[in-house]
mmCIF file of C-alpha atoms in Angstrom:
data_model
loop_
_atom_site.group_PDB
_atom_site.id
_atom_site.type_symbol
_atom_site.label_atom_id
_atom_site.label_comp_id
_atom_site.label_asym_id
_atom_site.label_seq_id
_atom_site.Cartn_x
_atom_site.Cartn_y
_atom_site.Cartn_z
ATOM 1 C CA MET A 1 43.399 -42.954 -4.468
ATOM 2 C CA LEU A 2 45.212 -45.630 -5.170
ATOM 3 C CA PHE A 3 45.277 -49.856 -6.222
ATOM 4 C CA PHE A 4 45.587 -52.710 -4.104
ATOM 5 C CA ARG A 5 45.908 -56.226 -5.578
ATOM 6 C CA SER A 6 42.873 -57.716 -3.106
ATOM 7 C CA GLU A 7 40.519 -56.271 -0.038
ATOM 8 C CA GLU A 8 43.079 -58.357 2.198
ATOM 9 C CA LYS A 9 45.836 -55.677 0.763
ATOM 10 C CA VAL A 10 43.574 -52.998 1.731
ATOM 11 C CA ARG A 11 43.106 -54.324 5.022
ATOM 12 C CA GLU A 12 46.656 -54.782 6.143
ATOM 13 C CA TRP A 13 47.590 -51.181 4.505
ATOM 14 C CA CYS A 14 45.143 -49.570 6.556
ATOM 15 C CA ASN A 15 45.981 -51.803 9.493
ATOM 16 C CA VAL A 16 49.411 -50.640 9.115
ATOM 17 C CA HIS A 17 49.061 -47.109 9.184
ATOM 18 C CA GLY A 18 45.994 -46.739 11.371
ATOM 19 C CA TYR A 19 43.639 -45.377 8.928
ATOM 20 C CA PRO A 20 39.736 -46.693 8.451
ATOM 21 C CA MET A 21 39.047 -48.724 5.674
ATOM 22 C CA ARG A 22 36.706 -47.187 3.124
ATOM 23 C CA PRO A 23 34.475 -48.778 0.536
ATOM 24 C CA LEU A 24 36.261 -50.733 -2.342
ATOM 25 C CA VAL A 25 35.331 -50.019 -5.963
ATOM 26 C CA ARG A 26 35.923 -52.138 -8.406
ATOM 27 C CA ILE A 27 38.357 -51.630 -11.695
ATOM 28 C CA ASP A 28 35.065 -51.427 -13.956
ATOM 29 C CA GLN A 29 33.026 -48.699 -11.644
ATOM 30 C CA LEU A 30 36.458 -47.050 -11.711
ATOM 31 C CA TRP A 31 36.376 -46.741 -15.369
ATOM 32 C CA THR A 32 32.755 -45.270 -15.353
ATOM 33 C CA LEU A 33 34.279 -42.581 -12.808
ATOM 34 C CA ALA A 34 36.729 -42.305 -15.194
ATOM 35 C CA THR A 35 34.892 -42.000 -18.370
ATOM 36 C CA THR A 36 32.638 -39.389 -16.542
ATOM 37 C CA TRP A 37 35.361 -37.534 -15.281
ATOM 38 C CA TYR A 38 37.586 -36.937 -18.144
ATOM 39 C CA SER A 39 36.199 -38.314 -21.135
ATOM 40 C CA THR A 40 35.222 -34.453 -22.393
ATOM 41 C CA ARG A 41 38.545 -32.952 -20.634
ATOM 42 C CA LEU A 42 40.385 -32.039 -23.940
ATOM 43 C CA GLN A 43 37.184 -30.855 -25.766
ATOM 44 C CA GLU A 44 36.097 -26.951 -25.611
ATOM 45 C CA ASN A 45 33.085 -27.846 -23.679
ATOM 46 C CA SER A 46 34.346 -29.796 -21.069
ATOM 47 C CA ARG A 47 33.220 -29.076 -17.129
ATOM 48 C CA ARG A 48 33.641 -30.571 -14.035
ATOM 49 C CA PRO A 49 30.840 -32.792 -12.481
ATOM 50 C CA GLN A 50 28.954 -30.310 -9.757
ATOM 51 C CA PRO A 51 27.619 -31.890 -6.197
ATOM 52 C CA GLU A 52 24.364 -32.693 -7.053
ATOM 53 C CA GLU A 53 25.607 -34.563 -10.442
ATOM 54 C CA MET A 54 28.410 -36.183 -8.484
ATOM 55 C CA ARG A 55 26.281 -37.676 -5.915
ATOM 56 C CA MET A 56 23.972 -38.957 -8.627
ATOM 57 C CA ILE A 57 27.175 -40.821 -10.470
ATOM 58 C CA PHE A 58 27.988 -42.264 -7.531
ATOM 59 C CA ALA A 59 24.758 -43.812 -6.690
ATOM 60 C CA GLY A 60 24.338 -45.002 -10.118
ATOM 61 C CA LEU A 61 27.498 -47.084 -9.002
ATOM 62 C CA GLY A 62 26.146 -47.972 -5.938
ATOM 63 C CA LEU A 63 28.534 -45.674 -4.037
ATOM 64 C CA GLU A 64 26.028 -44.363 -1.611
ATOM 65 C CA GLY A 65 26.656 -43.134 1.625
ATOM 66 C CA GLU A 66 27.768 -39.509 3.538
ATOM 67 C CA PHE A 67 31.638 -41.163 2.259
ATOM 68 C CA TRP A 68 30.758 -40.241 -1.267
ATOM 69 C CA ASP A 69 28.680 -37.214 -0.674
ATOM 70 C CA PRO A 70 31.277 -34.322 -1.543
ATOM 71 C CA GLN A 71 28.945 -32.392 0.815
ATOM 72 C CA SER A 72 28.648 -33.720 3.612
ATOM 73 C CA ASP A 73 29.333 -32.442 7.077
ATOM 74 C CA SER A 74 30.044 -35.583 8.430
ATOM 75 C CA PHE A 75 33.534 -35.557 8.509
ATOM 76 C CA ASP A 76 34.510 -32.341 9.684
ATOM 77 C CA MET B 1 42.380 6.281 -11.568
ATOM 78 C CA PRO B 2 43.825 4.222 -14.299
ATOM 79 C CA LEU B 3 42.355 1.349 -15.501
ATOM 80 C CA ASP B 4 42.755 -2.247 -14.301
ATOM 81 C CA HIS B 5 43.245 -3.808 -17.667
ATOM 82 C CA GLU B 6 42.096 -7.452 -16.487
ATOM 83 C CA ALA B 7 38.616 -6.130 -14.874
ATOM 84 C CA TYR B 8 38.330 -3.662 -17.907
ATOM 85 C CA LYS B 9 38.442 -7.060 -20.470
ATOM 86 C CA PRO B 10 34.897 -8.136 -21.581
ATOM 87 C CA LYS B 11 33.829 -11.054 -19.512
ATOM 88 C CA GLU B 12 33.318 -13.360 -22.847
ATOM 89 C CA GLN B 13 36.749 -12.204 -24.134
ATOM 90 C CA THR B 14 37.844 -13.394 -20.644
ATOM 91 C CA LYS B 15 36.650 -16.904 -20.571
ATOM 92 C CA GLU B 16 37.268 -17.645 -24.068
ATOM 93 C CA PHE B 17 40.922 -16.823 -23.268
ATOM 94 C CA ASP B 18 40.817 -19.135 -20.369
ATOM 95 C CA ILE B 19 39.048 -21.622 -22.372
ATOM 96 C CA GLN B 20 42.331 -21.409 -25.192
ATOM 97 C CA VAL B 21 45.027 -21.549 -22.171
ATOM 98 C CA LYS B 22 42.874 -24.319 -20.550
ATOM 99 C CA LEU B 23 42.835 -26.372 -24.035
ATOM 100 C CA ALA B 24 46.722 -25.793 -24.886
ATOM 101 C CA ILE B 25 47.819 -26.900 -21.177
ATOM 102 C CA TYR B 26 46.140 -30.372 -22.233
ATOM 103 C CA LYS B 27 47.087 -30.589 -25.545
ATOM 104 C CA HIS B 28 50.940 -30.325 -24.346
ATOM 105 C CA PHE B 29 50.268 -33.039 -21.986
ATOM 106 C CA ALA B 30 48.487 -35.365 -24.614
ATOM 107 C CA GLU B 31 50.982 -34.585 -27.298
ATOM 108 C CA THR B 32 54.344 -34.889 -25.183
ATOM 109 C CA GLY B 33 53.042 -36.563 -21.540
ATOM 110 C CA GLN B 34 54.870 -33.702 -19.875
ATOM 111 C CA GLY B 35 53.391 -30.529 -18.339
ATOM 112 C CA PRO B 36 53.948 -27.011 -20.673
ATOM 113 C CA THR B 37 56.231 -24.466 -19.225
ATOM 114 C CA PRO B 38 54.019 -21.199 -19.130
ATOM 115 C CA THR B 39 56.294 -20.084 -22.521
ATOM 116 C CA GLU B 40 55.311 -23.227 -24.333
ATOM 117 C CA VAL B 41 51.728 -22.195 -23.392
ATOM 118 C CA ALA B 42 51.838 -18.514 -24.298
ATOM 119 C CA TRP B 43 53.404 -19.746 -27.914
ATOM 120 C CA ARG B 44 50.118 -21.858 -28.056
ATOM 121 C CA VAL B 45 47.954 -19.124 -27.179
ATOM 122 C CA ASN B 46 49.979 -16.369 -29.189
ATOM 123 C CA ALA B 47 49.930 -14.350 -25.582
ATOM 124 C CA ASN B 48 52.671 -13.327 -23.108
ATOM 125 C CA VAL B 49 53.553 -15.320 -20.279
ATOM 126 C CA GLU B 50 51.831 -12.891 -17.909
ATOM 127 C CA GLU B 51 48.123 -13.007 -19.356
ATOM 128 C CA VAL B 52 48.821 -16.939 -19.025
ATOM 129 C CA LEU B 53 50.084 -17.048 -15.346
ATOM 130 C CA GLY B 54 46.593 -14.527 -14.953
ATOM 131 C CA VAL B 55 44.829 -17.625 -16.654
ATOM 132 C CA TYR B 56 46.503 -20.120 -14.635
ATOM 133 C CA LYS B 57 45.163 -18.470 -11.051
ATOM 134 C CA ARG B 58 41.898 -18.736 -12.618
ATOM 135 C CA LEU B 59 42.068 -22.384 -13.278
ATOM 136 C CA ARG B 60 43.187 -23.068 -10.001
ATOM 137 C CA ILE B 61 40.162 -21.252 -8.456
ATOM 138 C CA GLN B 62 38.045 -23.657 -10.461
ATOM 139 C CA ARG B 63 39.728 -26.371 -9.315
ATOM 140 C CA LEU B 64 41.227 -27.525 -12.790
ATOM 141 C CA LEU B 65 45.119 -27.058 -11.930
ATOM 142 C CA VAL B 66 46.938 -27.312 -9.120
ATOM 143 C CA LEU B 67 50.169 -25.305 -9.339
ATOM 144 C CA GLU B 68 53.503 -25.390 -7.420
ATOM 145 C CA ASP B 69 54.363 -22.859 -4.845
ATOM 146 C CA ASP B 70 55.862 -20.682 -7.307
ATOM 147 C CA GLY B 71 52.356 -20.057 -9.145
ATOM 148 C CA SER B 72 53.572 -21.141 -12.708
ATOM 149 C CA THR B 73 54.733 -24.983 -12.283
ATOM 150 C CA ILE B 74 51.806 -27.183 -13.031
ATOM 151 C CA ARG B 75 51.403 -29.906 -10.556
ATOM 152 C CA MET B 76 47.910 -31.322 -11.834
ATOM 153 C CA ALA B 77 45.965 -30.656 -14.386
ATOM 154 C CA SER B 78 43.710 -33.553 -13.864
ATOM 155 C CA PRO B 79 44.136 -36.337 -15.219
ATOM 156 C CA PHE B 80 47.806 -35.255 -16.431
ATOM 157 C CA SER B 81 50.060 -34.988 -13.627
ATOM 158 C CA GLY B 82 53.045 -32.442 -14.476
ATOM 159 C CA VAL B 83 55.143 -34.651 -11.659
ATOM 160 C CA PRO B 84 56.745 -37.832 -11.813
ATOM 161 C CA THR B 85 54.005 -40.326 -9.671
ATOM 162 C CA GLN B 86 53.422 -44.389 -9.266
ATOM 163 C CA HIS B 87 51.000 -44.432 -12.152
ATOM 164 C CA VAL B 88 52.514 -44.185 -15.456
ATOM 165 C CA VAL B 89 49.851 -44.709 -18.360
ATOM 166 C CA THR B 90 51.282 -45.740 -21.993
ATOM 167 C CA VAL B 91 49.263 -44.746 -25.267
ATOM 168 C CA ASP B 92 50.689 -45.396 -28.457
ATOM 169 C CA GLY B 93 54.376 -44.856 -27.186
ATOM 170 C CA ILE B 94 54.127 -41.711 -24.792
ATOM 171 C CA HIS B 95 54.331 -42.459 -21.346
ATOM 172 C CA TYR B 96 52.333 -40.238 -19.164
ATOM 173 C CA PHE B 97 51.925 -39.574 -15.284
ATOM 174 C CA ALA B 98 48.529 -39.431 -13.879
ATOM 175 C CA ASN B 99 47.874 -38.025 -10.232
ATOM 176 C CA CYS B 100 45.940 -41.603 -8.730
ATOM 177 C CA ALA B 101 44.293 -44.805 -9.890
ATOM 178 C CA TRP B 102 41.132 -43.006 -11.032
ATOM 179 C CA ASP B 103 43.222 -40.686 -13.113
ATOM 180 C CA ALA B 104 45.380 -42.897 -14.578
ATOM 181 C CA LEU B 105 42.218 -44.919 -15.904
ATOM 182 C CA GLY B 106 41.353 -41.324 -16.931
ATOM 183 C CA VAL B 107 44.246 -40.535 -19.152
ATOM 184 C CA ILE B 108 42.956 -43.194 -21.689
ATOM 185 C CA ALA B 109 39.333 -41.981 -21.197
ATOM 186 C CA ALA B 110 40.422 -38.237 -22.186
ATOM 187 C CA LEU B 111 42.787 -39.403 -25.386
ATOM 188 C CA HIS B 112 40.199 -41.944 -26.511
ATOM 189 C CA LYS B 113 43.070 -44.680 -27.109
ATOM 190 C CA PRO B 114 43.966 -47.824 -25.910
ATOM 191 C CA GLY B 115 46.628 -48.396 -23.580
ATOM 192 C CA THR B 116 48.207 -49.299 -20.618
ATOM 193 C CA VAL B 117 48.509 -48.509 -16.708
ATOM 194 C CA HIS B 118 51.508 -49.479 -15.171
ATOM 195 C CA SER B 119 51.227 -49.284 -11.527
ATOM 196 C CA ARG B 120 51.195 -50.839 -8.194
ATOM 197 C CA CYS B 121 49.578 -52.487 -5.039
ATOM 198 C CA LEU B 122 50.434 -49.644 -2.832
ATOM 199 C CA GLN B 123 50.829 -52.805 -0.073
ATOM 200 C CA SER B 124 52.779 -55.089 -1.655
ATOM 201 C CA GLY B 125 54.619 -53.785 -4.150
ATOM 202 C CA GLU B 126 52.835 -55.998 -6.798
ATOM 203 C CA PRO B 127 53.013 -54.618 -10.037
ATOM 204 C CA LEU B 128 49.828 -53.657 -12.329
ATOM 205 C CA HIS B 129 49.841 -53.946 -15.780
ATOM 206 C CA LEU B 130 46.143 -53.331 -16.919
ATOM 207 C CA LYS B 131 45.576 -53.093 -20.735
ATOM 208 C CA VAL B 132 42.535 -50.449 -21.322
ATOM 209 C CA GLY B 133 40.937 -50.459 -24.855
ATOM 210 C CA LEU B 134 37.989 -48.055 -25.977
ATOM 211 C CA ASP B 135 35.303 -50.155 -24.031
ATOM 212 C CA GLY B 136 37.137 -50.063 -20.790
ATOM 213 C CA PRO B 137 39.780 -52.333 -18.756
ATOM 214 C CA GLU B 138 40.543 -55.919 -19.651
ATOM 215 C CA LEU B 139 38.540 -57.909 -16.439
ATOM 216 C CA SER B 140 40.916 -57.471 -13.506
ATOM 217 C CA ASP B 141 40.032 -58.332 -9.527
ATOM 218 C CA TRP B 142 41.940 -55.255 -8.151
ATOM 219 C CA VAL B 143 40.055 -52.755 -6.208
ATOM 220 C CA PHE B 144 40.401 -49.281 -6.125
ATOM 221 C CA HIS B 145 40.936 -47.376 -2.229
ATOM 222 C CA CYS B 146 40.169 -43.640 -1.461
ATOM 223 C CA LEU B 147 41.192 -43.203 1.954
ATOM 224 C CA VAL B 148 39.080 -39.689 2.007
ATOM 225 C CA PRO B 149 36.107 -38.370 1.811
ATOM 226 C CA ALA B 150 34.248 -37.090 -1.290
ATOM 227 C CA ALA B 151 33.729 -34.353 0.620
ATOM 228 C CA LYS B 152 37.482 -33.280 1.722
ATOM 229 C CA TRP B 153 38.978 -34.441 -1.016
ATOM 230 C CA TRP B 154 39.970 -30.639 -2.155
ATOM 231 C CA ASP B 155 40.964 -29.873 1.440
ATOM 232 C CA ASP B 156 44.403 -31.385 0.573
ATOM 233 C CA ILE B 157 43.953 -32.840 -3.617
ATOM 234 C CA VAL B 158 47.503 -33.680 -3.575
ATOM 235 C CA PHE B 159 47.409 -36.387 -0.770
ATOM 236 C CA THR B 160 43.833 -37.533 -1.552
#
């Protein structure tokens, strides 16, 4: 889970290492993920999102499909 | 037959103690930027180290902690990292290591304080210095790329 300067740099990195290029996430989308996961982390009632919640959070950001499905078996 | 004291402990008491230990770990990270030793956690919760290490095992199963092979050194208490990484977050003059790009923003989200994320482009090495306020990061056209599908994140969370 890494930062890249641009889509072009992601493509270069994937080509160099033979990795598939995955859907990109904008910084503002990443902030939403960070706050959703961690804004209560230092509090007593914090909990990790469960799979169905994760799907809804991702879908709300337009991150859909097998790649973002925490229970997908497409990558076994 | 001797009593298994851990199993004998009332469930709610165990759950409450687990929460105390979890909060003590996070509080230590928040205050110092460093991961606590079991002794430091034990001091914070007024317990002994063996009790704390017992909680570590349960928190690991709950995917709230990633431990080194010694079972007592905290590698990850997301969003915080117990080891140096390329993602450094500065808040109120304290430097925090984050496990990944997501967690770098997560440190600021968890602390509820403005800060700056220092990282780099993995391909070009170009440095990133991203200011993040309480309402989120400044405008940026950098991107985040996750190689591992969501269903596989915990197969090897350190690689993810």
